[in-house]
């Protein structure tokens, strides 16, 4: 297993959850078989980076229950180094209902859980200071005051050590409202070197931007607050990036969409894996788009993400490689 000290690594901080999902469409109220898995924005990114051959470390607080053990086993099996504080509180749960073939619903159970008790003391200074990249998201600060302080401590350590900071806005309306999210995340955005955001999330971070604002305008408005780079994710329209003042456009990879959950995390993982490897922006964005396509064409948040040798699969048009 790769780990800190062996090669340049990405470190991320957040909560991993157990996931119960219904494999068939229909209301949960009628009873159905459920699939048990693991997810979490930051752990999804760590897995994506690891699958592409990069080194990734995940920092979090994990329950001592069976689901906590499942989280650690899955992350370690994927080659992710885990720095986990154990807790007697239960594991957070994400419930996913496939109500129809085209509409899904989610519900969180994230209060009074191990992940929601993440605190600044859980962040090892030497792990963060020794990283090549710190990746954080807007989800962990939404879990409460202590997790927000934990993220701030990680940012403080990274800033002092000269470690580049990557922020994915990842606004979750089930966790907090727009006003609270904007007030909490703008200070982190100003300290970030690279920001990932959808169009709606970018407008949330930059009040006063018109709803019809073009991605170029959104990226410039974000970079005006401090970051050297902004990547605006545009779904099936691809992405627009402004990196050190230079504009890039990345088309989406044509694919049959199966499940959009996890696409943003996959995109960030592809970009950051190539950044970690020292690749130029064009390569970072292309790999990001490829990972996003893999994510939406498979079930689960991270299960369908590719190994590096599989990146060329989507360049073929046959269903079966012979």
PDB file of C-alpha atoms in Angstrom:
ATOM      1  CA  UNK A   1       0.000   0.000   0.000  1.00  0.00           C
ATOM      2  CA  UNK A   2       1.254   3.453  -0.901  1.00  0.00           C
ATOM      3  CA  UNK A   3       1.526   5.996   1.864  1.00  0.00           C
ATOM      4  CA  UNK A   4       3.017   9.258   3.067  1.00  0.00           C
ATOM      5  CA  UNK A   5       6.772   9.469   2.667  1.00  0.00           C
ATOM      6  CA  UNK A   6       7.055   7.002  -0.210  1.00  0.00           C
ATOM      7  CA  UNK A   7       6.040   9.327  -3.072  1.00  0.00           C
ATOM      8  CA  UNK A   8       4.075  12.554  -3.603  1.00  0.00           C
ATOM      9  CA  UNK A   9       0.610  12.031  -2.218  1.00  0.00           C
ATOM     10  CA  UNK A  10      -2.786  13.659  -2.025  1.00  0.00           C
ATOM     11  CA  UNK A  11      -4.390  14.004   1.384  1.00  0.00           C
ATOM     12  CA  UNK A  12      -8.071  14.579   1.962  1.00  0.00           C
ATOM     13  CA  UNK A  13     -10.234  15.099   5.030  1.00  0.00           C
ATOM     14  CA  UNK A  14     -13.873  14.152   5.443  1.00  0.00           C
ATOM     15  CA  UNK A  15     -16.599  11.713   6.361  1.00  0.00           C
ATOM     16  CA  UNK A  16     -17.191   8.308   4.817  1.00  0.00           C
ATOM     17  CA  UNK A  17     -20.686   6.835   5.037  1.00  0.00           C
ATOM     18  CA  UNK A  18     -22.389   3.508   4.706  1.00  0.00           C
ATOM     19  CA  UNK A  19     -24.817   3.496   1.773  1.00  0.00           C
ATOM     20  CA  UNK A  20     -28.032   1.532   1.437  1.00  0.00           C
ATOM     21  CA  UNK A  21     -29.370   1.674  -2.108  1.00  0.00           C
ATOM     22  CA  UNK A  22     -32.306   0.052  -3.841  1.00  0.00           C
ATOM     23  CA  UNK A  23     -31.228  -1.756  -7.021  1.00  0.00           C
ATOM     24  CA  UNK A  24     -34.709  -1.732  -8.557  1.00  0.00           C
ATOM     25  CA  UNK A  25     -37.142   1.174  -9.100  1.00  0.00           C
ATOM     26  CA  UNK A  26     -40.022   1.478  -6.675  1.00  0.00           C
ATOM     27  CA  UNK A  27     -40.982   3.004  -3.304  1.00  0.00           C
ATOM     28  CA  UNK A  28     -39.018   1.905  -0.265  1.00  0.00           C
ATOM     29  CA  UNK A  29     -42.258   1.958   1.716  1.00  0.00           C
ATOM     30  CA  UNK A  30     -43.249  -1.305   0.046  1.00  0.00           C
ATOM     31  CA  UNK A  31     -40.041  -3.033   1.103  1.00  0.00           C
ATOM     32  CA  UNK A  32     -37.202  -4.022  -1.190  1.00  0.00           C
ATOM     33  CA  UNK A  33     -33.799  -5.651  -1.215  1.00  0.00           C
ATOM     34  CA  UNK A  34     -31.069  -3.144  -0.440  1.00  0.00           C
ATOM     35  CA  UNK A  35     -27.406  -3.071  -1.447  1.00  0.00           C
ATOM     36  CA  UNK A  36     -24.824  -2.085   1.167  1.00  0.00           C
ATOM     37  CA  UNK A  37     -21.840  -0.006   0.144  1.00  0.00           C
ATOM     38  CA  UNK A  38     -19.529   2.839   1.109  1.00  0.00           C
ATOM     39  CA  UNK A  39     -19.351   6.422  -0.136  1.00  0.00           C
ATOM     40  CA  UNK A  40     -18.208   9.919   0.773  1.00  0.00           C
ATOM     41  CA  UNK A  41     -17.018  12.741  -1.478  1.00  0.00           C
ATOM     42  CA  UNK A  42     -13.484  12.848  -0.104  1.00  0.00           C
ATOM     43  CA  UNK A  43     -13.016   9.076   0.064  1.00  0.00           C
ATOM     44  CA  UNK A  44     -14.405   8.780  -3.487  1.00  0.00           C
ATOM     45  CA  UNK A  45     -11.668  11.132  -4.702  1.00  0.00           C
ATOM     46  CA  UNK A  46      -9.002   9.243  -2.781  1.00  0.00           C
ATOM     47  CA  UNK A  47     -10.094   5.966  -4.389  1.00  0.00           C
ATOM     48  CA  UNK A  48     -10.162   7.526  -7.857  1.00  0.00           C
ATOM     49  CA  UNK A  49      -6.624   8.864  -7.446  1.00  0.00           C
ATOM     50  CA  UNK A  50      -5.383   5.517  -6.131  1.00  0.00           C
ATOM     51  CA  UNK A  51      -6.934   3.582  -9.017  1.00  0.00           C
ATOM     52  CA  UNK A  52      -4.953   5.739 -11.452  1.00  0.00           C
ATOM     53  CA  UNK A  53      -1.727   4.840  -9.669  1.00  0.00           C
ATOM     54  CA  UNK A  54      -1.470   7.895  -7.444  1.00  0.00           C
ATOM     55  CA  UNK A  55      -0.911   7.873  -3.714  1.00  0.00           C
ATOM     56  CA  UNK A  56      -3.817   9.062  -1.551  1.00  0.00           C
ATOM     57  CA  UNK A  57      -4.378   9.415   2.185  1.00  0.00           C
ATOM     58  CA  UNK A  58      -7.807   9.828   3.758  1.00  0.00           C
ATOM     59  CA  UNK A  59      -8.210  11.388   7.226  1.00  0.00           C
ATOM     60  CA  UNK A  60     -11.462  10.898   9.105  1.00  0.00           C
ATOM     61  CA  UNK A  61     -13.271   9.712  12.234  1.00  0.00           C
ATOM     62  CA  UNK A  62     -14.706   6.194  11.988  1.00  0.00           C
ATOM     63  CA  UNK A  63     -17.137   4.289  14.177  1.00  0.00           C
ATOM     64  CA  UNK A  64     -16.032   1.127  15.947  1.00  0.00           C
ATOM     65  CA  UNK A  65     -19.178  -0.603  14.631  1.00  0.00           C
ATOM     66  CA  UNK A  66     -19.293  -3.078  11.752  1.00  0.00           C
ATOM     67  CA  UNK A  67     -19.993  -0.387   9.192  1.00  0.00           C
ATOM     68  CA  UNK A  68     -16.919   1.507  10.331  1.00  0.00           C
ATOM     69  CA  UNK A  69     -14.899  -1.638   9.755  1.00  0.00           C
ATOM     70  CA  UNK A  70     -16.437  -1.923   6.292  1.00  0.00           C
ATOM     71  CA  UNK A  71     -15.375   1.631   5.445  1.00  0.00           C
ATOM     72  CA  UNK A  72     -11.771   1.023   6.488  1.00  0.00           C
ATOM     73  CA  UNK A  73     -11.614  -2.328   4.704  1.00  0.00           C
ATOM     74  CA  UNK A  74     -12.903  -0.867   1.440  1.00  0.00           C
ATOM     75  CA  UNK A  75     -10.551   2.111   1.506  1.00  0.00           C
ATOM     76  CA  UNK A  76      -7.527  -0.012   2.341  1.00  0.00           C
ATOM     77  CA  UNK A  77      -8.451  -2.570  -0.302  1.00  0.00           C
ATOM     78  CA  UNK A  78      -8.414   0.281  -2.827  1.00  0.00           C
ATOM     79  CA  UNK A  79      -4.875   1.250  -1.832  1.00  0.00           C
ATOM     80  CA  UNK A  80      -5.868   4.345   0.150  1.00  0.00           C
ATOM     81  CA  UNK A  81      -3.866   5.052   3.306  1.00  0.00           C
ATOM     82  CA  UNK A  82      -6.284   5.651   6.172  1.00  0.00           C
ATOM     83  CA  UNK A  83      -5.632   7.899   9.169  1.00  0.00           C
ATOM     84  CA  UNK A  84      -8.729   7.188  11.235  1.00  0.00           C
ATOM     85  CA  UNK A  85      -9.686   8.175  14.748  1.00  0.00           C
ATOM     86  CA  UNK A  86     -12.044   5.547  16.187  1.00  0.00           C
ATOM     87  CA  UNK A  87     -15.287   6.598  17.849  1.00  0.00           C
ATOM     88  CA  UNK A  88     -18.095   4.866  19.745  1.00  0.00           C
ATOM     89  CA  UNK A  89     -20.774   6.834  17.865  1.00  0.00           C
ATOM     90  CA  UNK A  90     -22.469   5.018  14.962  1.00  0.00           C
ATOM     91  CA  UNK A  91     -21.572   5.264  11.277  1.00  0.00           C
ATOM     92  CA  UNK A  92     -23.453   7.804   9.171  1.00  0.00           C
ATOM     93  CA  UNK A  93     -25.905   6.401   6.651  1.00  0.00           C
ATOM     94  CA  UNK A  94     -26.987   7.468   3.174  1.00  0.00           C
ATOM     95  CA  UNK A  95     -30.282   5.989   1.976  1.00  0.00           C
ATOM     96  CA  UNK A  96     -30.777   5.974  -1.817  1.00  0.00           C
ATOM     97  CA  UNK A  97     -34.209   5.259  -3.258  1.00  0.00           C
ATOM     98  CA  UNK A  98     -34.647   4.637  -6.985  1.00  0.00           C
ATOM     99  CA  UNK A  99     -38.235   5.894  -7.098  1.00  0.00           C
ATOM    100  CA  UNK A 100     -38.609   5.493 -10.882  1.00  0.00           C
ATOM    101  CA  UNK A 101     -36.220   4.546 -13.676  1.00  0.00           C
ATOM    102  CA  UNK A 102     -35.332   8.218 -14.110  1.00  0.00           C
ATOM    103  CA  UNK A 103     -35.771   9.739 -10.630  1.00  0.00           C
ATOM    104  CA  UNK A 104     -33.902   8.960  -7.433  1.00  0.00           C
ATOM    105  CA  UNK A 105     -34.149  10.319  -3.900  1.00  0.00           C
ATOM    106  CA  UNK A 106     -31.596  10.407  -1.109  1.00  0.00           C
ATOM    107  CA  UNK A 107     -31.766  10.896   2.626  1.00  0.00           C
ATOM    108  CA  UNK A 108     -28.937  11.411   5.098  1.00  0.00           C
ATOM    109  CA  UNK A 109     -28.583  10.185   8.672  1.00  0.00           C
ATOM    110  CA  UNK A 110     -25.509  12.185   9.691  1.00  0.00           C
ATOM    111  CA  UNK A 111     -26.183  13.671  13.124  1.00  0.00           C
ATOM    112  CA  UNK A 112     -24.613  12.322  16.330  1.00  0.00           C
ATOM    113  CA  UNK A 113     -22.454   9.984  14.248  1.00  0.00           C
ATOM    114  CA  UNK A 114     -18.729   9.299  14.227  1.00  0.00           C
ATOM    115  CA  UNK A 115     -18.032  11.358  11.111  1.00  0.00           C
ATOM    116  CA  UNK A 116     -19.931  14.365  12.451  1.00  0.00           C
ATOM    117  CA  UNK A 117     -17.587  14.365  15.475  1.00  0.00           C
ATOM    118  CA  UNK A 118     -14.449  14.935  13.399  1.00  0.00           C
ATOM    119  CA  UNK A 119     -12.413  17.619  15.185  1.00  0.00           C
ATOM    120  CA  UNK A 120      -9.133  19.553  14.789  1.00  0.00           C
ATOM    121  CA  UNK A 121      -7.278  17.097  17.022  1.00  0.00           C
ATOM    122  CA  UNK A 122      -7.930  14.377  14.411  1.00  0.00           C
ATOM    123  CA  UNK A 123      -5.746  16.167  11.817  1.00  0.00           C
ATOM    124  CA  UNK A 124      -2.079  15.054  12.014  1.00  0.00           C
ATOM    125  CA  UNK A 125       0.131  18.009  11.145  1.00  0.00           C
ATOM    126  CA  UNK A 126       2.950  15.957   9.620  1.00  0.00           C
ATOM    127  CA  UNK A 127       0.567  14.125   7.262  1.00  0.00           C
ATOM    128  CA  UNK A 128      -0.970  17.318   5.859  1.00  0.00           C
ATOM    129  CA  UNK A 129       2.294  19.288   5.800  1.00  0.00           C
ATOM    130  CA  UNK A 130       4.012  16.481   3.888  1.00  0.00           C
ATOM    131  CA  UNK A 131       1.381  16.200   1.167  1.00  0.00           C
ATOM    132  CA  UNK A 132       1.678  17.333  -2.439  1.00  0.00           C
ATOM    133  CA  UNK A 133      -2.014  18.358  -2.516  1.00  0.00           C
ATOM    134  CA  UNK A 134      -4.699  18.879   0.127  1.00  0.00           C
ATOM    135  CA  UNK A 135      -8.214  18.240  -1.206  1.00  0.00           C
ATOM    136  CA  UNK A 136     -11.242  19.393   0.755  1.00  0.00           C
ATOM    137  CA  UNK A 137     -14.941  19.731  -0.052  1.00  0.00           C
ATOM    138  CA  UNK A 138     -17.863  21.861   1.052  1.00  0.00           C
ATOM    139  CA  UNK A 139     -19.575  18.837   2.568  1.00  0.00           C
ATOM    140  CA  UNK A 140     -17.495  18.346   5.705  1.00  0.00           C
ATOM    141  CA  UNK A 141     -17.953  21.936   7.016  1.00  0.00           C
ATOM    142  CA  UNK A 142     -21.717  21.407   6.658  1.00  0.00           C
ATOM    143  CA  UNK A 143     -21.663  18.612   9.244  1.00  0.00           C
ATOM    144  CA  UNK A 144     -21.157  20.905  12.233  1.00  0.00           C
ATOM    145  CA  UNK A 145     -18.819  23.282  14.029  1.00  0.00           C
ATOM    146  CA  UNK A 146     -16.184  20.675  14.930  1.00  0.00           C
ATOM    147  CA  UNK A 147     -15.824  19.236  11.385  1.00  0.00           C
ATOM    148  CA  UNK A 148     -15.638  22.799  10.029  1.00  0.00           C
ATOM    149  CA  UNK A 149     -12.799  23.549  12.455  1.00  0.00           C
ATOM    150  CA  UNK A 150     -11.059  20.321  11.425  1.00  0.00           C
ATOM    151  CA  UNK A 151     -11.109  21.411   7.793  1.00  0.00           C
ATOM    152  CA  UNK A 152      -9.843  24.852   8.774  1.00  0.00           C
ATOM    153  CA  UNK A 153      -6.966  23.281  10.693  1.00  0.00           C
ATOM    154  CA  UNK A 154      -6.016  21.192   7.661  1.00  0.00           C
ATOM    155  CA  UNK A 155      -6.064  24.341   5.515  1.00  0.00           C
ATOM    156  CA  UNK A 156      -3.972  26.238   8.070  1.00  0.00           C
ATOM    157  CA  UNK A 157      -1.356  23.478   8.096  1.00  0.00           C
ATOM    158  CA  UNK A 158      -1.284  23.214   4.316  1.00  0.00           C
ATOM    159  CA  UNK A 159      -0.998  26.986   3.859  1.00  0.00           C
ATOM    160  CA  UNK A 160       1.879  27.228   6.326  1.00  0.00           C
ATOM    161  CA  UNK A 161       3.693  24.345   4.601  1.00  0.00           C
ATOM    162  CA  UNK A 162       3.113  25.613   1.063  1.00  0.00           C
ATOM    163  CA  UNK A 163       0.887  22.665   0.137  1.00  0.00           C
ATOM    164  CA  UNK A 164      -1.537  23.509  -2.720  1.00  0.00           C
ATOM    165  CA  UNK A 165      -5.193  23.380  -1.647  1.00  0.00           C
ATOM    166  CA  UNK A 166      -7.961  21.984  -3.835  1.00  0.00           C
ATOM    167  CA  UNK A 167     -11.596  22.788  -2.942  1.00  0.00           C
ATOM    168  CA  UNK A 168     -14.672  21.167  -4.452  1.00  0.00           C
ATOM    169  CA  UNK A 169     -17.696  23.286  -3.483  1.00  0.00           C
ATOM    170  CA  UNK A 170     -20.017  20.244  -3.426  1.00  0.00           C
ATOM    171  CA  UNK A 171     -23.058  22.131  -2.090  1.00  0.00           C
ATOM    172  CA  UNK A 172     -25.596  19.788  -0.453  1.00  0.00           C
ATOM    173  CA  UNK A 173     -29.000  21.378   0.150  1.00  0.00           C
ATOM    174  CA  UNK A 174     -29.944  18.506   2.462  1.00  0.00           C
ATOM    175  CA  UNK A 175     -27.207  19.620   4.868  1.00  0.00           C
ATOM    176  CA  UNK A 176     -27.500  23.419   4.880  1.00  0.00           C
ATOM    177  CA  UNK A 177     -28.996  26.368   3.044  1.00  0.00           C
ATOM    178  CA  UNK A 178     -27.341  28.636   0.470  1.00  0.00           C
ATOM    179  CA  UNK A 179     -26.645  31.496   2.865  1.00  0.00           C
ATOM    180  CA  UNK A 180     -24.885  29.380   5.480  1.00  0.00           C
ATOM    181  CA  UNK A 181     -22.939  27.515   2.807  1.00  0.00           C
ATOM    182  CA  UNK A 182     -21.773  30.685   1.105  1.00  0.00           C
ATOM    183  CA  UNK A 183     -20.712  32.333   4.368  1.00  0.00           C
ATOM    184  CA  UNK A 184     -18.787  29.235   5.470  1.00  0.00           C
ATOM    185  CA  UNK A 185     -17.143  28.308   2.177  1.00  0.00           C
ATOM    186  CA  UNK A 186     -16.047  31.679   0.792  1.00  0.00           C
ATOM    187  CA  UNK A 187     -13.201  32.000   3.350  1.00  0.00           C
ATOM    188  CA  UNK A 188     -11.970  28.544   2.301  1.00  0.00           C
ATOM    189  CA  UNK A 189     -12.308  29.451  -1.373  1.00  0.00           C
ATOM    190  CA  UNK A 190     -10.127  32.528  -0.889  1.00  0.00           C
ATOM    191  CA  UNK A 191      -7.369  30.329   0.534  1.00  0.00           C
ATOM    192  CA  UNK A 192      -7.640  27.625  -2.126  1.00  0.00           C
ATOM    193  CA  UNK A 193      -5.323  27.303  -5.116  1.00  0.00           C
ATOM    194  CA  UNK A 194      -7.814  25.336  -7.214  1.00  0.00           C
ATOM    195  CA  UNK A 195     -11.620  25.302  -7.078  1.00  0.00           C
ATOM    196  CA  UNK A 196     -14.071  22.843  -8.655  1.00  0.00           C
ATOM    197  CA  UNK A 197     -17.683  23.994  -8.963  1.00  0.00           C
ATOM    198  CA  UNK A 198     -20.794  23.454 -11.005  1.00  0.00           C
ATOM    199  CA  UNK A 199     -22.395  26.563 -12.534  1.00  0.00           C
ATOM    200  CA  UNK A 200     -24.943  26.818  -9.732  1.00  0.00           C
ATOM    201  CA  UNK A 201     -22.254  26.342  -7.069  1.00  0.00           C
ATOM    202  CA  UNK A 202     -20.045  28.980  -8.684  1.00  0.00           C
ATOM    203  CA  UNK A 203     -22.881  31.525  -8.607  1.00  0.00           C
ATOM    204  CA  UNK A 204     -23.458  30.613  -4.965  1.00  0.00           C
ATOM    205  CA  UNK A 205     -19.849  31.504  -4.166  1.00  0.00           C
ATOM    206  CA  UNK A 206     -19.909  34.770  -6.103  1.00  0.00           C
ATOM    207  CA  UNK A 207     -23.082  36.681  -5.165  1.00  0.00           C
ATOM    208  CA  UNK A 208     -24.467  38.961  -7.826  1.00  0.00           C
ATOM    209  CA  UNK A 209     -23.376  36.812 -10.746  1.00  0.00           C
ATOM    210  CA  UNK A 210     -26.316  36.566 -13.186  1.00  0.00           C
ATOM    211  CA  UNK A 211     -28.042  33.217 -13.567  1.00  0.00           C
ATOM    212  CA  UNK A 212     -27.181  33.412 -17.236  1.00  0.00           C
ATOM    213  CA  UNK A 213     -23.503  33.962 -16.486  1.00  0.00           C
ATOM    214  CA  UNK A 214     -21.158  32.177 -18.865  1.00  0.00           C
ATOM    215  CA  UNK A 215     -18.634  29.694 -17.440  1.00  0.00           C
ATOM    216  CA  UNK A 216     -15.795  32.058 -18.380  1.00  0.00           C
ATOM    217  CA  UNK A 217     -17.333  34.793 -16.260  1.00  0.00           C
ATOM    218  CA  UNK A 218     -17.931  32.396 -13.373  1.00  0.00           C
ATOM    219  CA  UNK A 219     -14.339  31.139 -13.469  1.00  0.00           C
ATOM    220  CA  UNK A 220     -12.945  34.689 -13.597  1.00  0.00           C
ATOM    221  CA  UNK A 221     -15.131  35.737 -10.661  1.00  0.00           C
ATOM    222  CA  UNK A 222     -13.855  32.809  -8.577  1.00  0.00           C
ATOM    223  CA  UNK A 223     -10.215  33.454  -9.450  1.00  0.00           C
ATOM    224  CA  UNK A 224     -10.688  37.129  -8.595  1.00  0.00           C
ATOM    225  CA  UNK A 225     -11.239  36.006  -4.993  1.00  0.00           C
ATOM    226  CA  UNK A 226      -7.790  34.395  -4.790  1.00  0.00           C
ATOM    227  CA  UNK A 227      -7.518  30.927  -6.403  1.00  0.00           C
ATOM    228  CA  UNK A 228      -5.103  30.525  -9.319  1.00  0.00           C
ATOM    229  CA  UNK A 229      -7.408  28.010 -10.963  1.00  0.00           C
ATOM    230  CA  UNK A 230     -11.130  27.381 -11.326  1.00  0.00           C
ATOM    231  CA  UNK A 231     -12.789  24.456 -13.081  1.00  0.00           C
ATOM    232  CA  UNK A 232     -16.481  24.893 -13.909  1.00  0.00           C
ATOM    233  CA  UNK A 233     -18.179  21.522 -14.388  1.00  0.00           C
ATOM    234  CA  UNK A 234     -20.904  21.697 -17.050  1.00  0.00           C
ATOM    235  CA  UNK A 235     -22.330  18.169 -17.083  1.00  0.00           C
ATOM    236  CA  UNK A 236     -22.905  16.859 -20.597  1.00  0.00           C
ATOM    237  CA  UNK A 237     -21.431  20.112 -21.941  1.00  0.00           C
ATOM    238  CA  UNK A 238     -18.039  19.220 -20.492  1.00  0.00           C
ATOM    239  CA  UNK A 239     -16.017  21.714 -18.475  1.00  0.00           C
ATOM    240  CA  UNK A 240     -14.382  25.116 -18.668  1.00  0.00           C
ATOM    241  CA  UNK A 241     -11.165  25.832 -16.794  1.00  0.00           C
ATOM    242  CA  UNK A 242      -9.252  29.005 -16.084  1.00  0.00           C
ATOM    243  CA  UNK A 243      -5.786  28.024 -14.893  1.00  0.00           C
ATOM    244  CA  UNK A 244      -3.107  30.637 -14.198  1.00  0.00           C
ATOM    245  CA  UNK A 245      -4.978  33.045 -16.458  1.00  0.00           C
ATOM    246  CA  UNK A 246      -5.284  30.658 -19.421  1.00  0.00           C
ATOM    247  CA  UNK A 247      -8.644  29.307 -20.599  1.00  0.00           C
ATOM    248  CA  UNK A 248      -9.316  25.655 -21.472  1.00  0.00           C
ATOM    249  CA  UNK A 249     -12.420  23.891 -22.759  1.00  0.00           C
ATOM    250  CA  UNK A 250     -12.957  20.179 -22.255  1.00  0.00           C
ATOM    251  CA  UNK A 251     -15.845  18.417 -24.019  1.00  0.00           C
ATOM    252  CA  UNK A 252     -17.682  15.640 -22.214  1.00  0.00           C
ATOM    253  CA  UNK A 253     -16.985  12.059 -23.256  1.00  0.00           C
ATOM    254  CA  UNK A 254     -20.063  10.624 -25.032  1.00  0.00           C
ATOM    255  CA  UNK A 255     -21.487   7.787 -22.942  1.00  0.00           C
ATOM    256  CA  UNK A 256     -24.788   6.184 -22.066  1.00  0.00           C
ATOM    257  CA  UNK A 257     -25.720   7.556 -18.641  1.00  0.00           C
ATOM    258  CA  UNK A 258     -26.670   4.988 -16.014  1.00  0.00           C
ATOM    259  CA  UNK A 259     -26.215   6.823 -12.699  1.00  0.00           C
ATOM    260  CA  UNK A 260     -24.963  10.406 -12.253  1.00  0.00           C
ATOM    261  CA  UNK A 261     -24.051  10.001  -8.555  1.00  0.00           C
ATOM    262  CA  UNK A 262     -20.316  10.374  -8.003  1.00  0.00           C
ATOM    263  CA  UNK A 263     -19.569  12.058 -11.336  1.00  0.00           C
ATOM    264  CA  UNK A 264     -18.221  15.245  -9.761  1.00  0.00           C
ATOM    265  CA  UNK A 265     -15.948  13.350  -7.383  1.00  0.00           C
ATOM    266  CA  UNK A 266     -14.690  11.210 -10.272  1.00  0.00           C
ATOM    267  CA  UNK A 267     -13.949  14.332 -12.335  1.00  0.00           C
ATOM    268  CA  UNK A 268     -11.955  15.856  -9.479  1.00  0.00           C
ATOM    269  CA  UNK A 269     -10.092  12.585  -8.916  1.00  0.00           C
ATOM    270  CA  UNK A 270      -9.036  12.381 -12.553  1.00  0.00           C
ATOM    271  CA  UNK A 271      -7.803  15.951 -12.590  1.00  0.00           C
ATOM    272  CA  UNK A 272      -5.949  15.673  -9.285  1.00  0.00           C
ATOM    273  CA  UNK A 273      -4.338  12.336 -10.173  1.00  0.00           C
ATOM    274  CA  UNK A 274      -2.792  13.928 -13.267  1.00  0.00           C
ATOM    275  CA  UNK A 275      -1.828  17.061 -11.330  1.00  0.00           C
ATOM    276  CA  UNK A 276      -0.086  14.792  -8.828  1.00  0.00           C
ATOM    277  CA  UNK A 277       1.711  13.116 -11.732  1.00  0.00           C
ATOM    278  CA  UNK A 278       2.892  16.462 -13.101  1.00  0.00           C
ATOM    279  CA  UNK A 279       0.781  16.354 -16.270  1.00  0.00           C
ATOM    280  CA  UNK A 280      -0.224  19.524 -18.176  1.00  0.00           C
ATOM    281  CA  UNK A 281      -3.740  21.027 -17.954  1.00  0.00           C
ATOM    282  CA  UNK A 282      -4.978  19.442 -21.172  1.00  0.00           C
ATOM    283  CA  UNK A 283      -4.141  15.968 -19.896  1.00  0.00           C
ATOM    284  CA  UNK A 284      -5.642  16.699 -16.466  1.00  0.00           C
ATOM    285  CA  UNK A 285      -8.945  17.817 -17.991  1.00  0.00           C
ATOM    286  CA  UNK A 286      -9.140  14.929 -20.452  1.00  0.00           C
ATOM    287  CA  UNK A 287      -8.585  12.353 -17.700  1.00  0.00           C
ATOM    288  CA  UNK A 288     -11.107  14.177 -15.508  1.00  0.00           C
ATOM    289  CA  UNK A 289     -13.712  13.924 -18.281  1.00  0.00           C
ATOM    290  CA  UNK A 290     -12.936  10.240 -18.792  1.00  0.00           C
ATOM    291  CA  UNK A 291     -13.390   9.450 -15.101  1.00  0.00           C
ATOM    292  CA  UNK A 292     -16.651  11.376 -15.065  1.00  0.00           C
ATOM    293  CA  UNK A 293     -17.856   9.247 -17.993  1.00  0.00           C
ATOM    294  CA  UNK A 294     -16.869   6.021 -16.242  1.00  0.00           C
ATOM    295  CA  UNK A 295     -18.739   7.169 -13.130  1.00  0.00           C
ATOM    296  CA  UNK A 296     -22.034   7.955 -14.881  1.00  0.00           C
ATOM    297  CA  UNK A 297     -21.961   4.746 -16.904  1.00  0.00           C
ATOM    298  CA  UNK A 298     -21.789   2.477 -13.849  1.00  0.00           C
ATOM    299  CA  UNK A 299     -23.596   1.946 -10.538  1.00  0.00           C
ATOM    300  CA  UNK A 300     -22.204   3.326  -7.289  1.00  0.00           C
ATOM    301  CA  UNK A 301     -20.172   6.371  -6.345  1.00  0.00           C
ATOM    302  CA  UNK A 302     -16.739   4.902  -7.119  1.00  0.00           C
ATOM    303  CA  UNK A 303     -17.037   1.217  -7.946  1.00  0.00           C
ATOM    304  CA  UNK A 304     -16.879   1.710 -11.724  1.00  0.00           C
ATOM    305  CA  UNK A 305     -13.849   4.007 -11.741  1.00  0.00           C
ATOM    306  CA  UNK A 306     -11.038   2.815 -14.015  1.00  0.00           C
ATOM    307  CA  UNK A 307      -7.485   1.718 -13.519  1.00  0.00           C
ATOM    308  CA  UNK A 308      -5.044   3.705 -15.648  1.00  0.00           C
ATOM    309  CA  UNK A 309      -4.759   0.876 -18.176  1.00  0.00           C
ATOM    310  CA  UNK A 310      -8.518   1.107 -18.715  1.00  0.00           C
ATOM    311  CA  UNK A 311      -8.675   4.798 -19.625  1.00  0.00           C
ATOM    312  CA  UNK A 312      -8.549   3.964 -23.336  1.00  0.00           C
ATOM    313  CA  UNK A 313     -11.654   1.764 -23.112  1.00  0.00           C
ATOM    314  CA  UNK A 314     -13.968   4.674 -23.893  1.00  0.00           C
ATOM    315  CA  UNK A 315     -12.026   5.407 -27.083  1.00  0.00           C
ATOM    316  CA  UNK A 316     -13.463   2.186 -28.527  1.00  0.00           C
ATOM    317  CA  UNK A 317     -16.984   2.027 -29.911  1.00  0.00           C
ATOM    318  CA  UNK A 318     -17.491  -1.740 -29.704  1.00  0.00           C
ATOM    319  CA  UNK A 319     -19.309  -3.102 -26.673  1.00  0.00           C
ATOM    320  CA  UNK A 320     -16.701  -5.871 -26.330  1.00  0.00           C
ATOM    321  CA  UNK A 321     -12.966  -5.542 -26.914  1.00  0.00           C
ATOM    322  CA  UNK A 322     -11.759  -8.594 -28.860  1.00  0.00           C
TER     323      UNK A 322
END
